[in-house]
C-alpha cells in the first residue's frame, strides 16, 4: 500500500486516559462496522506510513498489525476523525474475518431489540 497523507497531527487528537484514541473500523465498500480498536501514536504513525491498520493491543501491551498472524489484514481506504478529535473512523478493505472468533465482524451478537420495531 502507498503512504497516506494525514491532515491533522496526532498531537491534536484528544486521547483517553491511557494516551490512546479509539478507532471504529468499517468496511469501505458496504459500511459494515467490523470492530473497535485503539491506537497510540506509534500505531497511528505506522498505519499512516504503511497503509495497513496497526493498533495497540491493550491486553498484550504491544503494537498489533492486524492480520500479521491471521492473514486477515485491513488495508486503509480512508481515516476520518470526529468533530471532537477523540475518535477515528477507519474505512478499510478487510481481508477475511475482522473478529478473532472467525466472524467477519466483531458485532455479530444481538443484545437488545426494540420489539415494537420488529415486523411479524
N, C-alpha and C. Protein backbone atom coordinates (compact mmCIF):
# COMPACT_ATOMS: atom_id res chain seq x y z
N UNK A 1 0.86 -1.18 0.00
CA UNK A 1 0.00 0.00 0.00
C UNK A 1 0.90 1.24 0.00
N UNK A 2 0.35 2.30 -0.51
CA UNK A 2 1.11 3.54 -0.54
C UNK A 2 0.92 4.31 0.77
N UNK A 3 1.84 5.21 0.98
CA UNK A 3 1.80 6.03 2.18
C UNK A 3 0.60 6.97 2.15
N UNK A 4 -0.05 7.11 3.29
CA UNK A 4 -1.19 8.01 3.41
C UNK A 4 -0.70 9.40 3.81
N UNK A 5 -1.52 10.39 3.58
CA UNK A 5 -1.18 11.75 4.00
C UNK A 5 -2.18 12.19 5.06
N UNK A 6 -1.69 12.48 6.25
CA UNK A 6 -2.55 12.92 7.35
C UNK A 6 -2.72 14.43 7.30
N UNK A 7 -3.93 14.89 7.59
CA UNK A 7 -4.21 16.33 7.58
C UNK A 7 -4.15 16.95 8.97
N UNK A 8 -4.20 16.11 10.00
CA UNK A 8 -4.13 16.58 11.39
C UNK A 8 -3.07 15.76 12.11
N UNK A 9 -2.14 16.40 12.81
CA UNK A 9 -1.12 15.64 13.53
C UNK A 9 -1.71 14.95 14.77
N UNK A 10 -1.11 13.85 15.16
CA UNK A 10 -1.56 13.09 16.32
C UNK A 10 -1.63 13.97 17.58
N UNK A 11 -0.76 14.94 17.66
CA UNK A 11 -0.72 15.82 18.84
C UNK A 11 -2.02 16.61 19.03
N UNK A 12 -2.84 16.70 17.99
CA UNK A 12 -4.11 17.42 18.10
C UNK A 12 -5.28 16.51 18.46
N UNK A 13 -5.03 15.20 18.56
CA UNK A 13 -6.08 14.27 18.96
C UNK A 13 -6.32 14.38 20.45
N UNK A 14 -7.57 14.19 20.86
CA UNK A 14 -7.92 14.12 22.28
C UNK A 14 -7.90 12.65 22.67
N UNK A 15 -6.95 12.30 23.50
CA UNK A 15 -6.71 10.90 23.85
C UNK A 15 -7.41 10.52 25.15
N UNK A 16 -7.63 9.21 25.32
CA UNK A 16 -8.21 8.74 26.58
C UNK A 16 -7.12 8.76 27.66
N UNK A 17 -7.45 8.31 28.85
CA UNK A 17 -6.51 8.37 29.98
C UNK A 17 -5.29 7.48 29.78
N UNK A 18 -5.37 6.53 28.83
CA UNK A 18 -4.23 5.66 28.52
C UNK A 18 -3.37 6.21 27.38
N UNK A 19 -3.69 7.41 26.90
CA UNK A 19 -2.94 8.00 25.81
C UNK A 19 -3.28 7.42 24.45
N UNK A 20 -4.50 6.88 24.33
CA UNK A 20 -4.91 6.26 23.07
C UNK A 20 -6.19 6.88 22.55
N UNK A 21 -6.44 6.62 21.27
CA UNK A 21 -7.67 7.07 20.63
C UNK A 21 -8.41 5.84 20.10
N UNK A 22 -9.73 5.75 20.34
CA UNK A 22 -10.49 4.63 19.80
C UNK A 22 -10.65 4.76 18.28
N UNK A 23 -10.68 3.60 17.63
CA UNK A 23 -10.82 3.55 16.18
C UNK A 23 -11.97 2.61 15.84
N UNK A 24 -13.01 3.16 15.23
CA UNK A 24 -14.10 2.36 14.70
C UNK A 24 -13.67 1.94 13.31
N UNK A 25 -13.77 0.64 13.02
CA UNK A 25 -13.31 0.13 11.73
C UNK A 25 -14.52 -0.34 10.93
N UNK A 26 -14.60 0.15 9.70
CA UNK A 26 -15.77 -0.06 8.85
C UNK A 26 -15.31 -0.53 7.47
N UNK A 27 -16.07 -1.44 6.87
CA UNK A 27 -15.79 -1.88 5.51
C UNK A 27 -16.04 -0.71 4.57
N UNK A 28 -15.06 -0.38 3.74
CA UNK A 28 -15.20 0.78 2.86
C UNK A 28 -16.28 0.59 1.80
N UNK A 29 -16.54 -0.66 1.40
CA UNK A 29 -17.47 -0.92 0.30
C UNK A 29 -18.92 -0.94 0.73
N UNK A 30 -19.22 -1.53 1.91
CA UNK A 30 -20.63 -1.67 2.31
C UNK A 30 -20.96 -1.01 3.64
N UNK A 31 -20.00 -0.33 4.25
CA UNK A 31 -20.15 0.41 5.51
C UNK A 31 -20.44 -0.47 6.72
N UNK A 32 -20.25 -1.78 6.62
CA UNK A 32 -20.43 -2.67 7.77
C UNK A 32 -19.40 -2.32 8.85
N UNK A 33 -19.86 -2.17 10.08
CA UNK A 33 -18.94 -1.94 11.20
C UNK A 33 -18.28 -3.27 11.53
N UNK A 34 -16.95 -3.29 11.49
CA UNK A 34 -16.21 -4.53 11.68
C UNK A 34 -15.68 -4.71 13.09
N UNK A 35 -15.16 -3.64 13.69
CA UNK A 35 -14.55 -3.78 15.01
C UNK A 35 -14.26 -2.41 15.60
N UNK A 36 -13.85 -2.43 16.85
CA UNK A 36 -13.37 -1.26 17.56
C UNK A 36 -12.01 -1.62 18.13
N UNK A 37 -11.04 -0.75 17.96
CA UNK A 37 -9.70 -0.99 18.49
C UNK A 37 -9.14 0.36 18.96
N UNK A 38 -7.91 0.35 19.41
CA UNK A 38 -7.28 1.56 19.92
C UNK A 38 -5.91 1.76 19.28
N UNK A 39 -5.53 3.02 19.14
CA UNK A 39 -4.22 3.38 18.62
C UNK A 39 -3.52 4.31 19.59
N UNK A 40 -2.22 4.07 19.77
CA UNK A 40 -1.38 5.08 20.39
C UNK A 40 -0.67 5.80 19.24
N UNK A 41 0.21 6.72 19.54
CA UNK A 41 0.85 7.49 18.47
C UNK A 41 1.68 6.60 17.55
N UNK A 42 2.38 5.63 18.11
CA UNK A 42 3.21 4.75 17.29
C UNK A 42 2.36 3.93 16.32
N UNK A 43 1.23 3.42 16.79
CA UNK A 43 0.33 2.64 15.93
C UNK A 43 -0.25 3.52 14.83
N UNK A 44 -0.63 4.73 15.18
CA UNK A 44 -1.17 5.66 14.19
C UNK A 44 -0.13 5.97 13.11
N UNK A 45 1.07 6.30 13.53
CA UNK A 45 2.12 6.65 12.58
C UNK A 45 2.46 5.47 11.67
N UNK A 46 2.47 4.26 12.21
CA UNK A 46 2.75 3.07 11.40
C UNK A 46 1.63 2.83 10.39
N UNK A 47 0.38 3.06 10.81
CA UNK A 47 -0.75 2.93 9.89
C UNK A 47 -0.63 3.92 8.75
N UNK A 48 -0.32 5.16 9.06
CA UNK A 48 -0.17 6.21 8.04
C UNK A 48 0.98 5.86 7.09
N UNK A 49 2.07 5.37 7.66
CA UNK A 49 3.26 5.03 6.86
C UNK A 49 3.03 3.85 5.93
N UNK A 50 2.32 2.83 6.40
CA UNK A 50 2.21 1.57 5.64
C UNK A 50 0.89 1.40 4.90
N UNK A 51 -0.17 2.06 5.35
CA UNK A 51 -1.48 1.86 4.75
C UNK A 51 -2.16 0.59 5.23
N UNK A 52 -1.57 -0.08 6.21
CA UNK A 52 -2.13 -1.28 6.82
C UNK A 52 -2.49 -0.95 8.26
N UNK A 53 -3.70 -1.31 8.69
CA UNK A 53 -4.14 -0.95 10.03
C UNK A 53 -3.24 -1.58 11.10
N UNK A 54 -2.76 -0.73 11.97
CA UNK A 54 -1.93 -1.13 13.10
C UNK A 54 -2.54 -0.52 14.35
N UNK A 55 -2.68 -1.33 15.38
CA UNK A 55 -3.32 -0.90 16.62
C UNK A 55 -2.36 -1.11 17.79
N UNK A 56 -2.83 -0.68 18.96
CA UNK A 56 -2.11 -1.00 20.18
C UNK A 56 -2.95 -2.01 20.94
N UNK A 57 -2.40 -3.18 21.18
CA UNK A 57 -3.11 -4.22 21.92
C UNK A 57 -3.01 -3.92 23.41
N UNK A 58 -4.14 -3.61 24.00
CA UNK A 58 -4.14 -3.31 25.43
C UNK A 58 -3.88 -4.55 26.27
N UNK A 59 -4.30 -5.72 25.79
CA UNK A 59 -4.08 -6.95 26.56
C UNK A 59 -2.63 -7.41 26.49
N UNK A 60 -2.00 -7.25 25.33
CA UNK A 60 -0.61 -7.69 25.18
C UNK A 60 0.39 -6.56 25.43
N UNK A 61 -0.13 -5.33 25.52
CA UNK A 61 0.72 -4.16 25.73
C UNK A 61 1.80 -4.02 24.66
N UNK A 62 1.35 -4.13 23.39
CA UNK A 62 2.29 -4.00 22.27
C UNK A 62 1.55 -3.62 21.00
N UNK A 63 2.33 -3.17 19.99
CA UNK A 63 1.73 -2.89 18.69
C UNK A 63 1.18 -4.17 18.09
N UNK A 64 0.09 -4.00 17.32
CA UNK A 64 -0.59 -5.14 16.72
C UNK A 64 -0.93 -4.77 15.29
N UNK A 65 -0.23 -5.38 14.35
CA UNK A 65 -0.54 -5.19 12.93
C UNK A 65 -1.64 -6.18 12.61
N UNK A 66 -2.83 -5.68 12.35
CA UNK A 66 -3.97 -6.54 12.08
C UNK A 66 -3.68 -7.43 10.89
N UNK A 67 -3.73 -8.75 11.10
CA UNK A 67 -3.52 -9.71 10.02
C UNK A 67 -2.14 -10.33 10.00
N UNK A 68 -1.21 -9.82 10.78
CA UNK A 68 0.15 -10.35 10.74
C UNK A 68 0.19 -11.83 11.11
N UNK A 69 -0.62 -12.23 12.08
CA UNK A 69 -0.69 -13.63 12.49
C UNK A 69 -1.75 -14.39 11.70
N UNK A 70 -2.92 -13.80 11.54
CA UNK A 70 -4.07 -14.49 10.93
C UNK A 70 -4.11 -14.42 9.41
N UNK A 71 -3.44 -13.42 8.84
CA UNK A 71 -3.56 -13.19 7.40
C UNK A 71 -4.77 -12.35 7.04
N UNK A 72 -5.53 -11.91 8.05
CA UNK A 72 -6.75 -11.11 7.84
C UNK A 72 -6.43 -9.62 7.95
N UNK A 73 -5.68 -9.12 6.99
CA UNK A 73 -5.23 -7.74 7.01
C UNK A 73 -6.36 -6.76 6.75
N UNK A 74 -6.13 -5.53 7.15
CA UNK A 74 -7.04 -4.42 6.87
C UNK A 74 -6.24 -3.34 6.16
N UNK A 75 -6.62 -3.06 4.91
CA UNK A 75 -5.93 -2.05 4.12
C UNK A 75 -6.75 -0.77 4.11
N UNK A 76 -6.11 0.33 4.44
CA UNK A 76 -6.78 1.61 4.63
C UNK A 76 -7.23 2.21 3.30
N UNK A 77 -8.49 2.61 3.27
CA UNK A 77 -9.00 3.42 2.18
C UNK A 77 -9.07 4.87 2.64
N UNK A 78 -9.50 5.09 3.87
CA UNK A 78 -9.51 6.45 4.43
C UNK A 78 -9.59 6.36 5.94
N UNK A 79 -9.16 7.43 6.58
CA UNK A 79 -9.34 7.58 8.03
C UNK A 79 -9.94 8.94 8.26
N UNK A 80 -11.03 8.95 9.01
CA UNK A 80 -11.71 10.20 9.33
C UNK A 80 -11.64 10.41 10.84
N UNK A 81 -11.80 11.65 11.25
CA UNK A 81 -11.80 11.97 12.67
C UNK A 81 -13.11 12.68 13.00
N UNK A 82 -13.63 12.42 14.18
CA UNK A 82 -14.92 13.03 14.54
C UNK A 82 -14.75 14.50 14.92
N UNK A 83 -15.86 15.16 15.18
CA UNK A 83 -15.90 16.60 15.44
C UNK A 83 -15.13 17.01 16.69
N UNK A 84 -14.95 16.09 17.63
CA UNK A 84 -14.24 16.40 18.88
C UNK A 84 -12.78 15.98 18.86
N UNK A 85 -12.32 15.42 17.77
CA UNK A 85 -10.95 14.90 17.64
C UNK A 85 -10.64 13.79 18.64
N UNK A 86 -11.69 13.02 19.04
CA UNK A 86 -11.42 11.98 20.03
C UNK A 86 -11.79 10.56 19.59
N UNK A 87 -12.18 10.40 18.32
CA UNK A 87 -12.49 9.07 17.78
C UNK A 87 -12.17 9.06 16.29
N UNK A 88 -11.54 7.97 15.85
CA UNK A 88 -11.24 7.81 14.44
C UNK A 88 -12.21 6.81 13.81
N UNK A 89 -12.49 7.00 12.53
CA UNK A 89 -13.27 6.07 11.74
C UNK A 89 -12.38 5.65 10.57
N UNK A 90 -11.99 4.37 10.58
CA UNK A 90 -11.14 3.86 9.51
C UNK A 90 -12.01 3.06 8.56
N UNK A 91 -11.97 3.42 7.29
CA UNK A 91 -12.67 2.66 6.26
C UNK A 91 -11.61 1.81 5.57
N UNK A 92 -11.83 0.49 5.62
CA UNK A 92 -10.79 -0.44 5.20
C UNK A 92 -11.30 -1.47 4.20
N UNK A 93 -10.34 -2.07 3.50
CA UNK A 93 -10.61 -3.28 2.75
C UNK A 93 -10.23 -4.42 3.69
N UNK A 94 -11.21 -5.17 4.13
CA UNK A 94 -11.00 -6.27 5.07
C UNK A 94 -10.71 -7.55 4.29
N UNK A 95 -9.61 -8.19 4.61
CA UNK A 95 -9.28 -9.49 4.03
C UNK A 95 -9.64 -10.54 5.08
N UNK A 96 -10.60 -11.40 4.78
CA UNK A 96 -11.02 -12.42 5.73
C UNK A 96 -11.84 -11.84 6.86
N UNK A 97 -11.76 -12.47 8.01
CA UNK A 97 -12.55 -12.08 9.18
C UNK A 97 -11.88 -10.95 9.96
N UNK A 98 -12.68 -10.04 10.47
CA UNK A 98 -12.15 -8.99 11.35
C UNK A 98 -12.07 -9.47 12.79
N UNK A 99 -12.96 -10.37 13.17
CA UNK A 99 -13.06 -10.82 14.55
C UNK A 99 -12.18 -12.04 14.81
N UNK A 100 -11.59 -12.08 16.00
CA UNK A 100 -10.75 -13.23 16.37
C UNK A 100 -11.54 -14.53 16.48
N UNK A 101 -12.88 -14.44 16.51
CA UNK A 101 -13.72 -15.64 16.57
C UNK A 101 -13.90 -16.27 15.20
N UNK A 102 -13.47 -15.57 14.16
CA UNK A 102 -13.66 -16.05 12.80
C UNK A 102 -14.84 -15.41 12.10
N UNK A 103 -15.63 -14.61 12.83
CA UNK A 103 -16.75 -13.89 12.22
C UNK A 103 -16.21 -12.68 11.46
N UNK A 104 -16.92 -12.31 10.42
CA UNK A 104 -16.49 -11.16 9.62
C UNK A 104 -16.42 -9.90 10.46
N UNK A 105 -17.41 -9.69 11.32
CA UNK A 105 -17.48 -8.51 12.19
C UNK A 105 -17.46 -8.96 13.64
N UNK A 106 -16.92 -8.12 14.50
CA UNK A 106 -16.97 -8.39 15.95
C UNK A 106 -18.39 -8.19 16.49
N UNK A 107 -19.24 -7.53 15.72
CA UNK A 107 -20.60 -7.22 16.15
C UNK A 107 -21.59 -8.18 15.50
N UNK A 108 -21.55 -9.42 15.94
CA UNK A 108 -22.42 -10.45 15.37
C UNK A 108 -23.45 -10.97 16.36
N UNK A 109 -23.43 -10.48 17.60
CA UNK A 109 -24.38 -10.95 18.62
C UNK A 109 -25.38 -9.86 18.96
N UNK A 110 -26.68 -10.17 18.82
CA UNK A 110 -27.71 -9.21 19.14
C UNK A 110 -27.88 -9.13 20.65
N UNK A 111 -27.89 -7.92 21.19
CA UNK A 111 -28.01 -7.71 22.62
C UNK A 111 -29.41 -7.25 23.02
N UNK A 112 -29.99 -6.37 22.23
CA UNK A 112 -31.32 -5.84 22.54
C UNK A 112 -32.03 -5.46 21.25
N UNK A 113 -33.35 -5.64 21.24
CA UNK A 113 -34.16 -5.32 20.07
C UNK A 113 -35.40 -4.57 20.54
N UNK A 114 -35.75 -3.52 19.84
CA UNK A 114 -36.98 -2.81 20.11
C UNK A 114 -38.11 -3.65 19.50
N UNK A 115 -38.87 -4.33 20.34
CA UNK A 115 -39.87 -5.25 19.83
C UNK A 115 -40.99 -4.58 19.04
N UNK A 116 -41.23 -3.31 19.32
CA UNK A 116 -42.26 -2.60 18.56
C UNK A 116 -41.81 -2.32 17.14
N UNK A 117 -40.50 -2.39 16.91
CA UNK A 117 -39.97 -2.13 15.57
C UNK A 117 -39.81 -3.41 14.76
N UNK A 118 -39.98 -4.57 15.40
CA UNK A 118 -39.83 -5.86 14.73
C UNK A 118 -41.13 -6.22 14.02
N UNK A 119 -41.00 -6.59 12.76
CA UNK A 119 -42.18 -7.00 11.99
C UNK A 119 -42.48 -8.47 12.27
N UNK A 120 -43.78 -8.81 12.23
CA UNK A 120 -44.19 -10.21 12.42
C UNK A 120 -43.94 -11.03 11.19
